[in-house]
mmCIF file of C-alpha atoms in Angstrom:
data_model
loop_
_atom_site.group_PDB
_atom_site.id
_atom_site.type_symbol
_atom_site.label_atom_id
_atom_site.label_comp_id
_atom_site.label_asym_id
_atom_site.label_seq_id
_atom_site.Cartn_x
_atom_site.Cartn_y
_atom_site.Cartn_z
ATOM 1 C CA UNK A 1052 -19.768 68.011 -34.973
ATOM 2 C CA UNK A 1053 -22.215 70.931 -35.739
ATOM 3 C CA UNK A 1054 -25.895 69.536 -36.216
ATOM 4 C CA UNK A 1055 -27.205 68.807 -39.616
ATOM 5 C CA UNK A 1056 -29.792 71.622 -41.246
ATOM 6 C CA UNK A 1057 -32.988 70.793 -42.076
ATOM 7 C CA UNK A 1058 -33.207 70.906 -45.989
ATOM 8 C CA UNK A 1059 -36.598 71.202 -48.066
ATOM 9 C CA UNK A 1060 -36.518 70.844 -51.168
ATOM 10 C CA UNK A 1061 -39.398 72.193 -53.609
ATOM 11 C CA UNK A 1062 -39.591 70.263 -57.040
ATOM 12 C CA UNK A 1063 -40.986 71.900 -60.032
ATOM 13 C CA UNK A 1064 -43.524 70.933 -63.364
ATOM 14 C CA UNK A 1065 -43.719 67.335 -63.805
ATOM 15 C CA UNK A 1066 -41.724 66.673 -60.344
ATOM 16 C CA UNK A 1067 -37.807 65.515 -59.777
ATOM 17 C CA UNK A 1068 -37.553 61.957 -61.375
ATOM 18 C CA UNK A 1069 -35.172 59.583 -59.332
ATOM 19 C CA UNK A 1070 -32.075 60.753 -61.334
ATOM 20 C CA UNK A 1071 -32.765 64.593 -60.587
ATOM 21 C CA UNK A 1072 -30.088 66.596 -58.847
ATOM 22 C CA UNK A 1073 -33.173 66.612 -55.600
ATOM 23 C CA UNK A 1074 -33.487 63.397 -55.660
ATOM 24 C CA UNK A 1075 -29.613 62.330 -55.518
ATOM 25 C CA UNK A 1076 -29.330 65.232 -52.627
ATOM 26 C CA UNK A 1077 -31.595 64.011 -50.478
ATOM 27 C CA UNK A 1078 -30.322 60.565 -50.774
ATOM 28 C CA UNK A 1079 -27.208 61.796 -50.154
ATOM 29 C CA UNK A 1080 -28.617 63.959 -47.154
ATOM 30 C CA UNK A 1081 -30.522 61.373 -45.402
ATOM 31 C CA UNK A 1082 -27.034 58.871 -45.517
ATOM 32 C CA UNK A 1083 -25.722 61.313 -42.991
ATOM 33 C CA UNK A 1084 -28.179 61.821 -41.103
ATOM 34 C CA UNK A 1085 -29.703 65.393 -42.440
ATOM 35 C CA UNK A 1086 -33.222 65.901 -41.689
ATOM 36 C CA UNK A 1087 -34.844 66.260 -45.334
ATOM 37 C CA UNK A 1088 -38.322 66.709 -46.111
ATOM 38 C CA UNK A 1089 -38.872 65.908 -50.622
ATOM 39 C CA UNK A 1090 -42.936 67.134 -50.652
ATOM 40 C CA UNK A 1091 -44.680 65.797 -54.196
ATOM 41 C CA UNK A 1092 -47.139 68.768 -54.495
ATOM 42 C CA UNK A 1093 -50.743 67.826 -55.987
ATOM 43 C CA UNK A 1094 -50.377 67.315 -59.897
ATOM 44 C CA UNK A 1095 -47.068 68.226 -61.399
ATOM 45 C CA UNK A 1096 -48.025 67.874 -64.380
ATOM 46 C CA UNK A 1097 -50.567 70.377 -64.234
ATOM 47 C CA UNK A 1098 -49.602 72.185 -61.168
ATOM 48 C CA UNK A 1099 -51.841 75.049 -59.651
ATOM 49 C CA UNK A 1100 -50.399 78.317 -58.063
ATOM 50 C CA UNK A 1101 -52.593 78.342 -55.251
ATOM 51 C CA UNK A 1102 -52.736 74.834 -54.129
ATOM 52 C CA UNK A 1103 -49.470 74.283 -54.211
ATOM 53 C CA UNK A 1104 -48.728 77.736 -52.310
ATOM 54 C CA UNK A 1105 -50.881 75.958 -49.512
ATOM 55 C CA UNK A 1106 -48.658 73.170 -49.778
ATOM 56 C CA UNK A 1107 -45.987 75.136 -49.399
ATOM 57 C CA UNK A 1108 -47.187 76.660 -46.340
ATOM 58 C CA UNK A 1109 -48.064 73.492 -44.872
ATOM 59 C CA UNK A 1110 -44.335 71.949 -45.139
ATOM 60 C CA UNK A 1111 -42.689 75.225 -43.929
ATOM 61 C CA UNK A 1112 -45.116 75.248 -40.863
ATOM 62 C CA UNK A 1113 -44.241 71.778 -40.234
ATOM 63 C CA UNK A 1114 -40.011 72.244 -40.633
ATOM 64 C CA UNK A 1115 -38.788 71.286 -36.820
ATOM 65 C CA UNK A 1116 -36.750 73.645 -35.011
ATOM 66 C CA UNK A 1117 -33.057 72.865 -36.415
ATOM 67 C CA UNK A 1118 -29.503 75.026 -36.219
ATOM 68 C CA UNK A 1119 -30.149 75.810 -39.729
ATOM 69 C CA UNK A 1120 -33.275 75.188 -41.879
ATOM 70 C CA UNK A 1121 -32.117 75.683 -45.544
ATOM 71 C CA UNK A 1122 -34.767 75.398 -48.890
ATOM 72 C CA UNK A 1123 -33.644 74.310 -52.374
ATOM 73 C CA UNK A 1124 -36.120 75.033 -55.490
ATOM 74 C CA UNK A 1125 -36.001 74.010 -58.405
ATOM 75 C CA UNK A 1126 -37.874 75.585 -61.868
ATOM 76 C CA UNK A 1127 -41.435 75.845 -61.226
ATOM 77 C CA UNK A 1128 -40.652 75.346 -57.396
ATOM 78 C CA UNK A 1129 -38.372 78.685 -57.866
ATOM 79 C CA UNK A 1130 -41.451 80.665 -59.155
ATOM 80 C CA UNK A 1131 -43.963 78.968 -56.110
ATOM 81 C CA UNK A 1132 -41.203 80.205 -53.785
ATOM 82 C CA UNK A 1133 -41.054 83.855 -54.988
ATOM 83 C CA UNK A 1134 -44.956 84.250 -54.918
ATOM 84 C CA UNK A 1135 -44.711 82.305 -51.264
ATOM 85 C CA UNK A 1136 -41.980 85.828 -50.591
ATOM 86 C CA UNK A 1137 -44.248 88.036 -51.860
ATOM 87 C CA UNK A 1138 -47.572 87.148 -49.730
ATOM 88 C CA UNK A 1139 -45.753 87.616 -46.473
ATOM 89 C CA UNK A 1140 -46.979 90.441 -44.976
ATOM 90 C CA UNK A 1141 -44.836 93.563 -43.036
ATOM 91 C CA UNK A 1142 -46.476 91.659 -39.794
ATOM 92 C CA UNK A 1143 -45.570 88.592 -41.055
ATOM 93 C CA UNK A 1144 -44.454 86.386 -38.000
ATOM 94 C CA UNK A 1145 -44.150 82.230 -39.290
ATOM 95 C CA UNK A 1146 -41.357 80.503 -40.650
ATOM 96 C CA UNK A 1147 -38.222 81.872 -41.581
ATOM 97 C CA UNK A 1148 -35.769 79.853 -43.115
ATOM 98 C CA UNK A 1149 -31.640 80.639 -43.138
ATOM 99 C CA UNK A 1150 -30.974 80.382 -46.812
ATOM 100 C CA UNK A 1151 -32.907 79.231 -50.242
ATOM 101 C CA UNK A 1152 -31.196 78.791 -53.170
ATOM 102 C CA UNK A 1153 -33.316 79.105 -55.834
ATOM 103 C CA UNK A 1154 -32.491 76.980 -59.059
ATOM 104 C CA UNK A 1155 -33.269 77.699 -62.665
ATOM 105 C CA UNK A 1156 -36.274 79.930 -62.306
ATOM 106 C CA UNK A 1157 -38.073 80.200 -66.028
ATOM 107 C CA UNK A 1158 -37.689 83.966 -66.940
ATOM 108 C CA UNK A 1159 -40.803 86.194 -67.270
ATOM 109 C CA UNK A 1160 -41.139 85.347 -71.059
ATOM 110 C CA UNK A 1161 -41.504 81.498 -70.282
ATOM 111 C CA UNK A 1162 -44.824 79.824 -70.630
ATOM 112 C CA UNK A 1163 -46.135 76.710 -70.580
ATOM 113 C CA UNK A 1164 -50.042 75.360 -71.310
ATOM 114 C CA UNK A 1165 -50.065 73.184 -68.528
ATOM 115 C CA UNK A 1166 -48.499 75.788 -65.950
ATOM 116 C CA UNK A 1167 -50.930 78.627 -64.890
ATOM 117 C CA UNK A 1168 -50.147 81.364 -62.760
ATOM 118 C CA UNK A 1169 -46.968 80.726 -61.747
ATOM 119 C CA UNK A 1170 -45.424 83.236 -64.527
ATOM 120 C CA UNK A 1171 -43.886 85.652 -64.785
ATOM 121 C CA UNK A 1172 -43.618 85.580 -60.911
ATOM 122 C CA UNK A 1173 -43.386 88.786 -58.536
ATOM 123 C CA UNK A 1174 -39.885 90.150 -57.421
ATOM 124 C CA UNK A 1175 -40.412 91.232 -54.419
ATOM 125 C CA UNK A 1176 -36.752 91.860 -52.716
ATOM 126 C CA UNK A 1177 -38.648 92.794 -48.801
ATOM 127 C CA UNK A 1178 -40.549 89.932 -49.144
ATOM 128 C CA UNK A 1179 -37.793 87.517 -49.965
ATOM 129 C CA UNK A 1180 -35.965 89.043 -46.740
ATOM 130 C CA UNK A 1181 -38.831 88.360 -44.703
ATOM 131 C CA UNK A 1182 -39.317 84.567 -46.227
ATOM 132 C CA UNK A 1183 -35.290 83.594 -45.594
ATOM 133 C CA UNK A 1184 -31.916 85.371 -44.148
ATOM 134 C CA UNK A 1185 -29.936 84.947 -47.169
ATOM 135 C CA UNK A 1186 -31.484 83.819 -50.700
ATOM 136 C CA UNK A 1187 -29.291 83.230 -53.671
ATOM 137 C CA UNK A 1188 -30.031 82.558 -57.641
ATOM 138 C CA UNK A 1189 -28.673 80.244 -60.116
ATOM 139 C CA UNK A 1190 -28.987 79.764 -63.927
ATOM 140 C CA UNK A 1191 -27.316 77.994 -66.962
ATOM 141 C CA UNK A 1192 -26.399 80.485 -69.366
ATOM 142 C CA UNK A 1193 -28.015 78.139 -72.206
ATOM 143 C CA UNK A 1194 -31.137 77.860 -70.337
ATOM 144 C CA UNK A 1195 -34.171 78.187 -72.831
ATOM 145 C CA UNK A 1196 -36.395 79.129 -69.956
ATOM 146 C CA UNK A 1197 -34.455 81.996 -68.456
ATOM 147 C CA UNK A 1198 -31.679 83.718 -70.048
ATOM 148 C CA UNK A 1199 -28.695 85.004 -68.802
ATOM 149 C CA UNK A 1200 -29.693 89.003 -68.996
ATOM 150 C CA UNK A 1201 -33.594 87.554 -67.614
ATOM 151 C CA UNK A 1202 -31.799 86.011 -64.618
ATOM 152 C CA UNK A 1203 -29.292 89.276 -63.684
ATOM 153 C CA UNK A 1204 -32.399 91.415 -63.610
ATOM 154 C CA UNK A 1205 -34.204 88.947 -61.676
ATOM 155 C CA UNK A 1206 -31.030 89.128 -59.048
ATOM 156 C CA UNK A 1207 -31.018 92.686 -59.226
ATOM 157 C CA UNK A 1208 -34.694 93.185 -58.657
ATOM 158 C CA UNK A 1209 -34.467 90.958 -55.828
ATOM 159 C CA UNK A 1210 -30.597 92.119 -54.749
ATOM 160 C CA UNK A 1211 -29.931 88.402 -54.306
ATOM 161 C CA UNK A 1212 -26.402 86.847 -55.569
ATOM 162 C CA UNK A 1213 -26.424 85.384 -58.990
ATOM 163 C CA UNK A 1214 -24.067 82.084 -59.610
ATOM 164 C CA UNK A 1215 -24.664 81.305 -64.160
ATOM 165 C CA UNK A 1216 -23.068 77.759 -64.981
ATOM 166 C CA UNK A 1217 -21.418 77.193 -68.756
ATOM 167 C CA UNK A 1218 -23.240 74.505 -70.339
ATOM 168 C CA UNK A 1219 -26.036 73.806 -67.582
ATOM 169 C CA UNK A 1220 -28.792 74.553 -69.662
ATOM 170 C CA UNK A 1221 -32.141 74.163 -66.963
ATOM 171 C CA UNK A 1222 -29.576 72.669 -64.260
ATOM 172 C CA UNK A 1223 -32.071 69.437 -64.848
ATOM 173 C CA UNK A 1224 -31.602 65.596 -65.399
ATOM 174 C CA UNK A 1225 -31.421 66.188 -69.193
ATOM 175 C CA UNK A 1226 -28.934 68.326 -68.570
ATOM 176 C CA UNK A 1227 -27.267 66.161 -66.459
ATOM 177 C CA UNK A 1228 -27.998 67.082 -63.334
ATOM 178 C CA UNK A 1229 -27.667 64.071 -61.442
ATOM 179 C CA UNK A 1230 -25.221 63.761 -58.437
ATOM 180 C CA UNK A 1231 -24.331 67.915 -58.218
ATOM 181 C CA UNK A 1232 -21.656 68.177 -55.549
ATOM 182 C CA UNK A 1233 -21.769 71.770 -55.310
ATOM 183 C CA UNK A 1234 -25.242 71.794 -54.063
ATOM 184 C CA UNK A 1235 -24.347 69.809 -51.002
ATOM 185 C CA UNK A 1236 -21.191 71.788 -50.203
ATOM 186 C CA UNK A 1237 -23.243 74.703 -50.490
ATOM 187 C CA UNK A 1238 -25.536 72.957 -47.385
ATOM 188 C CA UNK A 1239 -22.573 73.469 -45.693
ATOM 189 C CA UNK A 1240 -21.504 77.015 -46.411
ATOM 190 C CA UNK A 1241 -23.545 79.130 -48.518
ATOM 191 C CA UNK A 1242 -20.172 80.670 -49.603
ATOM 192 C CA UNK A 1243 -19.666 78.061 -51.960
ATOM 193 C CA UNK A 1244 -19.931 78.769 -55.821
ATOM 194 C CA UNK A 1245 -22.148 77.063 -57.535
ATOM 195 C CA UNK A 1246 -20.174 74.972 -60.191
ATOM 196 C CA UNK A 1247 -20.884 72.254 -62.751
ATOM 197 C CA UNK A 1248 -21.995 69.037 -62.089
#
């Protein structure tokens, strides 16, 4: 049986509750023995760019050696991963992960009071090459924070793959993202579409 990847998965404003997609994957992920790392950055509610950036940077540095090492955003997380891209430096020589799949990024439009500096987020398509081998996107196409056209130019500017799901709104638990089956077929082959839950 091929080992397990290591999955991290980055939460986003106000956290993943224990009904969230995250939260049923890494349940799901620890029952067969995946190595899964679920960091609570500092204040969700209120999160800050640059501490949680350090955050960030202190889970990726930490990720064991594995056959794959795969990271899952979601929202907010999405945005903290795409500035984490763009800081890496030409010389950059840490952590590189296999794939990230980043999930419901809010658009550059989206704003929040209690978010600051996360938005609108670079798109930096070198730096997201030099963060992970393969990086994909994916969207509801009724997702108030990021609409369909937002999300193709964000996949264009970043020349990423773009999965949209009907009806899946911010791909969240009030959208019913609970148990998401796709997600954890996609662990195991990044081929997968991304479907409904």
């Amino acid at each position: 049986m091929a080992e397990l990847p290591y999955v991290l998965l980055v939460h986003g404003h106000t956290g993943s509750g224990p009904k969230h997609w995250q939260s049923w994957l890494a349940g799901e992920l620890a029952h067969v023995g995946g190595a899964v790392d679920v960091p609570q950055f500092t204040e969700p509610d209120h999160p800050s760019l640059e501490v949680w950036l350090a955050e960030l940077t202190h889970h990726l540095e930490a990720a064991p050696d594995a056959a794959e090492r795969v990271v899952l955003t979601h929202s907010c997380g999405s945005l903290l991963w795409l500035h984490h891209a763009a800081r890496l430096g030409r010389d950059h020589h840490g952590p590189r992960f296999d794939r990230v799949l980043l999930v419901a990024p809010p658009g550059p439009r989206w704003h929040t009071p209690e978010v600051h500096g996360f938005s609108p987020a670079p798109l930096d398509p070198a730096g997201i090459r030099r963060a992970a081998a393969w990086t994909q996107l994916v969207v509801g196409d009724d997702d108030d924070a990021c609409s369909v056209d937002e999300a193709v130019d964000m996949a264009a500017a970043l020349k990423i793959d773009l999965d949209v799901i009907p009806g899946g709104a911010h791909l969240n638990t009030a959208a019913g993202y609970g148990p998401w089956p796709a997600v954890l077929d996609w662990i195991g082959d990044r081929h997968t579409r991304l479907v409904p839950a």
